Amino acid sequence: METGLPAEYYQLLEELQAVDFVLVELTLYLDTHPNDTASIHQFNHFARERKKLKKAIESKYGPMQQYGNSYSGAPWDWNKGPWPWQV
C-alpha cells in the first residue's frame, strides 16, 4: 500500500523494530541471568536508543502508540497517519 511516506520513515521504523527485537531477546536472557551486569548495561543502552528513535519518528511523522505511550501535539494529532495497518 502506498502511503506517500518518505523512505526515511521506513528506515527509522526498521531501526526501531531491530532495537525492539534486541530488547525482547535481552529481556528473555536477563529473566534467566539476572546478575549479568554487562547484559543489563546493554539492555539500558538499547532502551535509550529506542527512546531516541521513537522521538525522532514521532517528531516528524506523529505519534506511534496510544494509551499514554506517546504524546499528542496541539491540536490533537492522532488523526494524522500513518496508521499501523498502512505501513
Short mmCIF file of N, CA and C in Angstrom, two decimals:
data_model
loop_
_atom_site.label_atom_id
_atom_site.label_comp_id
_atom_site.label_asym_id
_atom_site.label_seq_id
_atom_site.Cartn_x
_atom_site.Cartn_y
_atom_site.Cartn_z
N MET A 1 0.85 -1.18 0.00
CA MET A 1 0.00 0.00 0.00
C MET A 1 0.88 1.24 0.00
N GLU A 2 0.64 2.13 -0.90
CA GLU A 2 1.38 3.38 -0.98
C GLU A 2 0.75 4.40 -0.03
N THR A 3 1.56 4.92 0.88
CA THR A 3 1.06 5.89 1.84
C THR A 3 1.64 7.28 1.62
N GLY A 4 2.57 7.40 0.69
CA GLY A 4 3.17 8.70 0.45
C GLY A 4 4.21 9.07 1.49
N LEU A 5 4.63 8.11 2.29
CA LEU A 5 5.65 8.38 3.30
C LEU A 5 7.03 8.29 2.67
N PRO A 6 7.97 9.13 3.14
CA PRO A 6 9.32 9.08 2.58
C PRO A 6 10.07 7.83 3.03
N ALA A 7 11.11 7.51 2.29
CA ALA A 7 11.94 6.34 2.60
C ALA A 7 12.52 6.44 4.01
N GLU A 8 12.79 7.66 4.48
CA GLU A 8 13.36 7.85 5.81
C GLU A 8 12.46 7.26 6.89
N TYR A 9 11.15 7.39 6.72
CA TYR A 9 10.21 6.84 7.70
C TYR A 9 10.42 5.34 7.85
N TYR A 10 10.51 4.66 6.73
CA TYR A 10 10.67 3.21 6.75
C TYR A 10 12.03 2.79 7.30
N GLN A 11 13.05 3.60 7.02
CA GLN A 11 14.38 3.32 7.57
C GLN A 11 14.36 3.45 9.09
N LEU A 12 13.77 4.52 9.60
CA LEU A 12 13.68 4.71 11.05
C LEU A 12 12.84 3.61 11.70
N LEU A 13 11.74 3.26 11.04
CA LEU A 13 10.87 2.22 11.58
C LEU A 13 11.61 0.88 11.63
N GLU A 14 12.40 0.58 10.60
CA GLU A 14 13.16 -0.66 10.60
C GLU A 14 14.20 -0.67 11.72
N GLU A 15 14.84 0.47 11.94
CA GLU A 15 15.80 0.57 13.05
C GLU A 15 15.09 0.35 14.38
N LEU A 16 13.93 0.94 14.54
CA LEU A 16 13.16 0.77 15.78
C LEU A 16 12.78 -0.69 15.98
N GLN A 17 12.36 -1.35 14.94
CA GLN A 17 12.00 -2.76 15.04
C GLN A 17 13.21 -3.62 15.42
N ALA A 18 14.38 -3.30 14.88
CA ALA A 18 15.60 -4.04 15.23
C ALA A 18 15.94 -3.84 16.70
N VAL A 19 15.83 -2.62 17.18
CA VAL A 19 16.11 -2.34 18.59
C VAL A 19 15.08 -3.05 19.48
N ASP A 20 13.82 -3.05 19.08
CA ASP A 20 12.80 -3.77 19.83
C ASP A 20 13.14 -5.26 19.93
N PHE A 21 13.62 -5.84 18.83
CA PHE A 21 14.00 -7.25 18.83
C PHE A 21 15.11 -7.50 19.85
N VAL A 22 16.13 -6.65 19.83
CA VAL A 22 17.24 -6.79 20.77
C VAL A 22 16.72 -6.70 22.21
N LEU A 23 15.83 -5.75 22.46
CA LEU A 23 15.30 -5.59 23.82
C LEU A 23 14.50 -6.81 24.27
N VAL A 24 13.73 -7.40 23.38
CA VAL A 24 12.98 -8.62 23.73
C VAL A 24 13.95 -9.75 24.05
N GLU A 25 14.95 -9.93 23.20
CA GLU A 25 15.91 -11.01 23.43
C GLU A 25 16.69 -10.81 24.73
N LEU A 26 17.11 -9.58 24.99
CA LEU A 26 17.83 -9.30 26.24
C LEU A 26 16.92 -9.52 27.45
N THR A 27 15.66 -9.17 27.32
CA THR A 27 14.71 -9.40 28.42
C THR A 27 14.62 -10.89 28.73
N LEU A 28 14.48 -11.70 27.69
CA LEU A 28 14.40 -13.15 27.89
C LEU A 28 15.67 -13.69 28.54
N TYR A 29 16.82 -13.21 28.07
CA TYR A 29 18.09 -13.64 28.64
C TYR A 29 18.21 -13.22 30.10
N LEU A 30 17.87 -11.96 30.37
CA LEU A 30 18.01 -11.45 31.74
C LEU A 30 17.02 -12.09 32.71
N ASP A 31 15.91 -12.62 32.20
CA ASP A 31 15.00 -13.36 33.06
C ASP A 31 15.68 -14.58 33.68
N THR A 32 16.64 -15.14 32.97
CA THR A 32 17.34 -16.33 33.48
C THR A 32 18.76 -16.02 33.95
N HIS A 33 19.25 -14.83 33.69
CA HIS A 33 20.60 -14.42 34.10
C HIS A 33 20.54 -13.01 34.72
N PRO A 34 19.82 -12.85 35.81
CA PRO A 34 19.56 -11.50 36.35
C PRO A 34 20.78 -10.78 36.90
N ASN A 35 21.89 -11.47 37.07
CA ASN A 35 23.09 -10.82 37.63
C ASN A 35 24.13 -10.48 36.57
N ASP A 36 23.81 -10.64 35.31
CA ASP A 36 24.73 -10.34 34.23
C ASP A 36 24.74 -8.83 33.97
N THR A 37 25.65 -8.15 34.63
CA THR A 37 25.65 -6.68 34.57
C THR A 37 25.98 -6.16 33.17
N ALA A 38 26.81 -6.89 32.42
CA ALA A 38 27.12 -6.44 31.06
C ALA A 38 25.85 -6.44 30.21
N SER A 39 25.02 -7.45 30.37
CA SER A 39 23.76 -7.51 29.60
C SER A 39 22.77 -6.46 30.09
N ILE A 40 22.80 -6.17 31.37
CA ILE A 40 21.94 -5.10 31.90
C ILE A 40 22.34 -3.76 31.30
N HIS A 41 23.64 -3.51 31.21
CA HIS A 41 24.12 -2.27 30.59
C HIS A 41 23.72 -2.23 29.11
N GLN A 42 23.83 -3.37 28.45
CA GLN A 42 23.44 -3.44 27.04
C GLN A 42 21.94 -3.17 26.90
N PHE A 43 21.14 -3.75 27.77
CA PHE A 43 19.69 -3.51 27.75
C PHE A 43 19.41 -2.01 27.92
N ASN A 44 20.05 -1.40 28.91
CA ASN A 44 19.81 0.03 29.15
C ASN A 44 20.25 0.89 27.97
N HIS A 45 21.34 0.50 27.33
CA HIS A 45 21.80 1.22 26.13
C HIS A 45 20.73 1.18 25.04
N PHE A 46 20.21 -0.01 24.77
CA PHE A 46 19.20 -0.14 23.72
C PHE A 46 17.87 0.49 24.12
N ALA A 47 17.56 0.52 25.39
CA ALA A 47 16.35 1.20 25.85
C ALA A 47 16.46 2.70 25.56
N ARG A 48 17.65 3.27 25.78
CA ARG A 48 17.88 4.69 25.44
C ARG A 48 17.81 4.91 23.94
N GLU A 49 18.39 3.99 23.16
CA GLU A 49 18.34 4.10 21.70
C GLU A 49 16.90 4.05 21.20
N ARG A 50 16.09 3.18 21.81
CA ARG A 50 14.69 3.07 21.40
C ARG A 50 13.96 4.39 21.65
N LYS A 51 14.23 4.97 22.79
CA LYS A 51 13.59 6.24 23.14
C LYS A 51 13.96 7.33 22.12
N LYS A 52 15.23 7.38 21.72
CA LYS A 52 15.68 8.36 20.73
C LYS A 52 15.02 8.13 19.38
N LEU A 53 14.97 6.87 18.95
CA LEU A 53 14.36 6.56 17.65
C LEU A 53 12.87 6.89 17.65
N LYS A 54 12.19 6.52 18.72
CA LYS A 54 10.75 6.81 18.81
C LYS A 54 10.51 8.31 18.76
N LYS A 55 11.34 9.06 19.48
CA LYS A 55 11.20 10.52 19.47
C LYS A 55 11.46 11.09 18.08
N ALA A 56 12.46 10.56 17.39
CA ALA A 56 12.77 11.04 16.04
C ALA A 56 11.61 10.77 15.09
N ILE A 57 11.03 9.58 15.17
CA ILE A 57 9.91 9.24 14.30
C ILE A 57 8.70 10.11 14.63
N GLU A 58 8.38 10.23 15.90
CA GLU A 58 7.18 10.99 16.29
C GLU A 58 7.32 12.48 16.03
N SER A 59 8.53 13.01 16.10
CA SER A 59 8.70 14.44 15.86
C SER A 59 8.43 14.80 14.40
N LYS A 60 8.64 13.85 13.50
CA LYS A 60 8.43 14.11 12.07
C LYS A 60 7.11 13.56 11.54
N TYR A 61 6.66 12.44 12.11
CA TYR A 61 5.54 11.73 11.50
C TYR A 61 4.33 11.54 12.41
N GLY A 62 4.39 12.04 13.63
CA GLY A 62 3.25 11.93 14.52
C GLY A 62 3.37 10.75 15.49
N PRO A 63 2.45 10.67 16.43
CA PRO A 63 2.53 9.66 17.49
C PRO A 63 2.39 8.24 16.95
N MET A 64 3.05 7.31 17.65
CA MET A 64 3.07 5.91 17.23
C MET A 64 2.17 5.02 18.10
N GLN A 65 2.02 5.35 19.36
CA GLN A 65 1.29 4.49 20.29
C GLN A 65 0.29 5.31 21.08
N GLN A 66 -0.81 4.69 21.42
CA GLN A 66 -1.84 5.33 22.23
C GLN A 66 -1.68 4.90 23.69
N TYR A 67 -2.62 5.23 24.51
CA TYR A 67 -2.68 4.86 25.93
C TYR A 67 -1.55 5.46 26.75
N GLY A 68 -1.17 6.69 26.40
CA GLY A 68 -0.17 7.39 27.19
C GLY A 68 1.26 7.05 26.84
N ASN A 69 1.48 6.21 25.84
CA ASN A 69 2.84 5.87 25.45
C ASN A 69 3.46 6.90 24.52
N SER A 70 2.63 7.73 23.93
CA SER A 70 3.09 8.79 23.05
C SER A 70 2.30 10.05 23.37
N TYR A 71 2.95 11.17 23.25
CA TYR A 71 2.28 12.45 23.48
C TYR A 71 1.58 12.90 22.21
N SER A 72 0.61 13.76 22.37
CA SER A 72 -0.07 14.36 21.24
C SER A 72 0.32 15.82 21.14
N GLY A 73 0.42 16.29 19.93
CA GLY A 73 0.61 17.72 19.72
C GLY A 73 -0.73 18.42 19.83
N ALA A 74 -0.70 19.75 19.74
CA ALA A 74 -1.94 20.52 19.74
C ALA A 74 -2.02 21.25 18.40
N PRO A 75 -3.06 21.07 17.66
CA PRO A 75 -4.27 20.33 18.01
C PRO A 75 -4.02 18.82 18.01
N TRP A 76 -4.97 18.09 18.53
CA TRP A 76 -4.91 16.63 18.63
C TRP A 76 -4.44 16.05 17.30
N ASP A 77 -3.35 15.27 17.33
CA ASP A 77 -2.80 14.81 16.05
C ASP A 77 -2.87 13.30 15.84
N TRP A 78 -3.75 12.66 16.55
CA TRP A 78 -3.90 11.22 16.35
C TRP A 78 -4.60 10.89 15.04
N ASN A 79 -5.21 11.87 14.43
CA ASN A 79 -5.87 11.59 13.15
C ASN A 79 -4.90 11.64 11.98
N LYS A 80 -3.66 12.01 12.23
CA LYS A 80 -2.64 12.01 11.19
C LYS A 80 -2.10 10.60 11.02
N GLY A 81 -1.73 10.26 9.81
CA GLY A 81 -1.14 8.94 9.56
C GLY A 81 0.31 8.91 9.93
N PRO A 82 0.94 7.83 9.72
CA PRO A 82 0.33 6.63 9.17
C PRO A 82 -0.30 5.77 10.27
N TRP A 83 -1.37 5.11 9.93
CA TRP A 83 -1.97 4.16 10.84
C TRP A 83 -1.16 2.87 10.78
N PRO A 84 -1.15 2.07 11.85
CA PRO A 84 -0.32 0.85 11.86
C PRO A 84 -0.53 -0.06 10.66
N TRP A 85 -1.73 -0.14 10.16
CA TRP A 85 -2.00 -1.05 9.03
C TRP A 85 -1.60 -0.44 7.69
N GLN A 86 -1.12 0.79 7.70
CA GLN A 86 -0.71 1.43 6.46
C GLN A 86 0.77 1.24 6.17
N VAL A 87 1.52 0.71 7.11
CA VAL A 87 2.96 0.55 6.89
C VAL A 87 3.34 -0.90 6.80
#
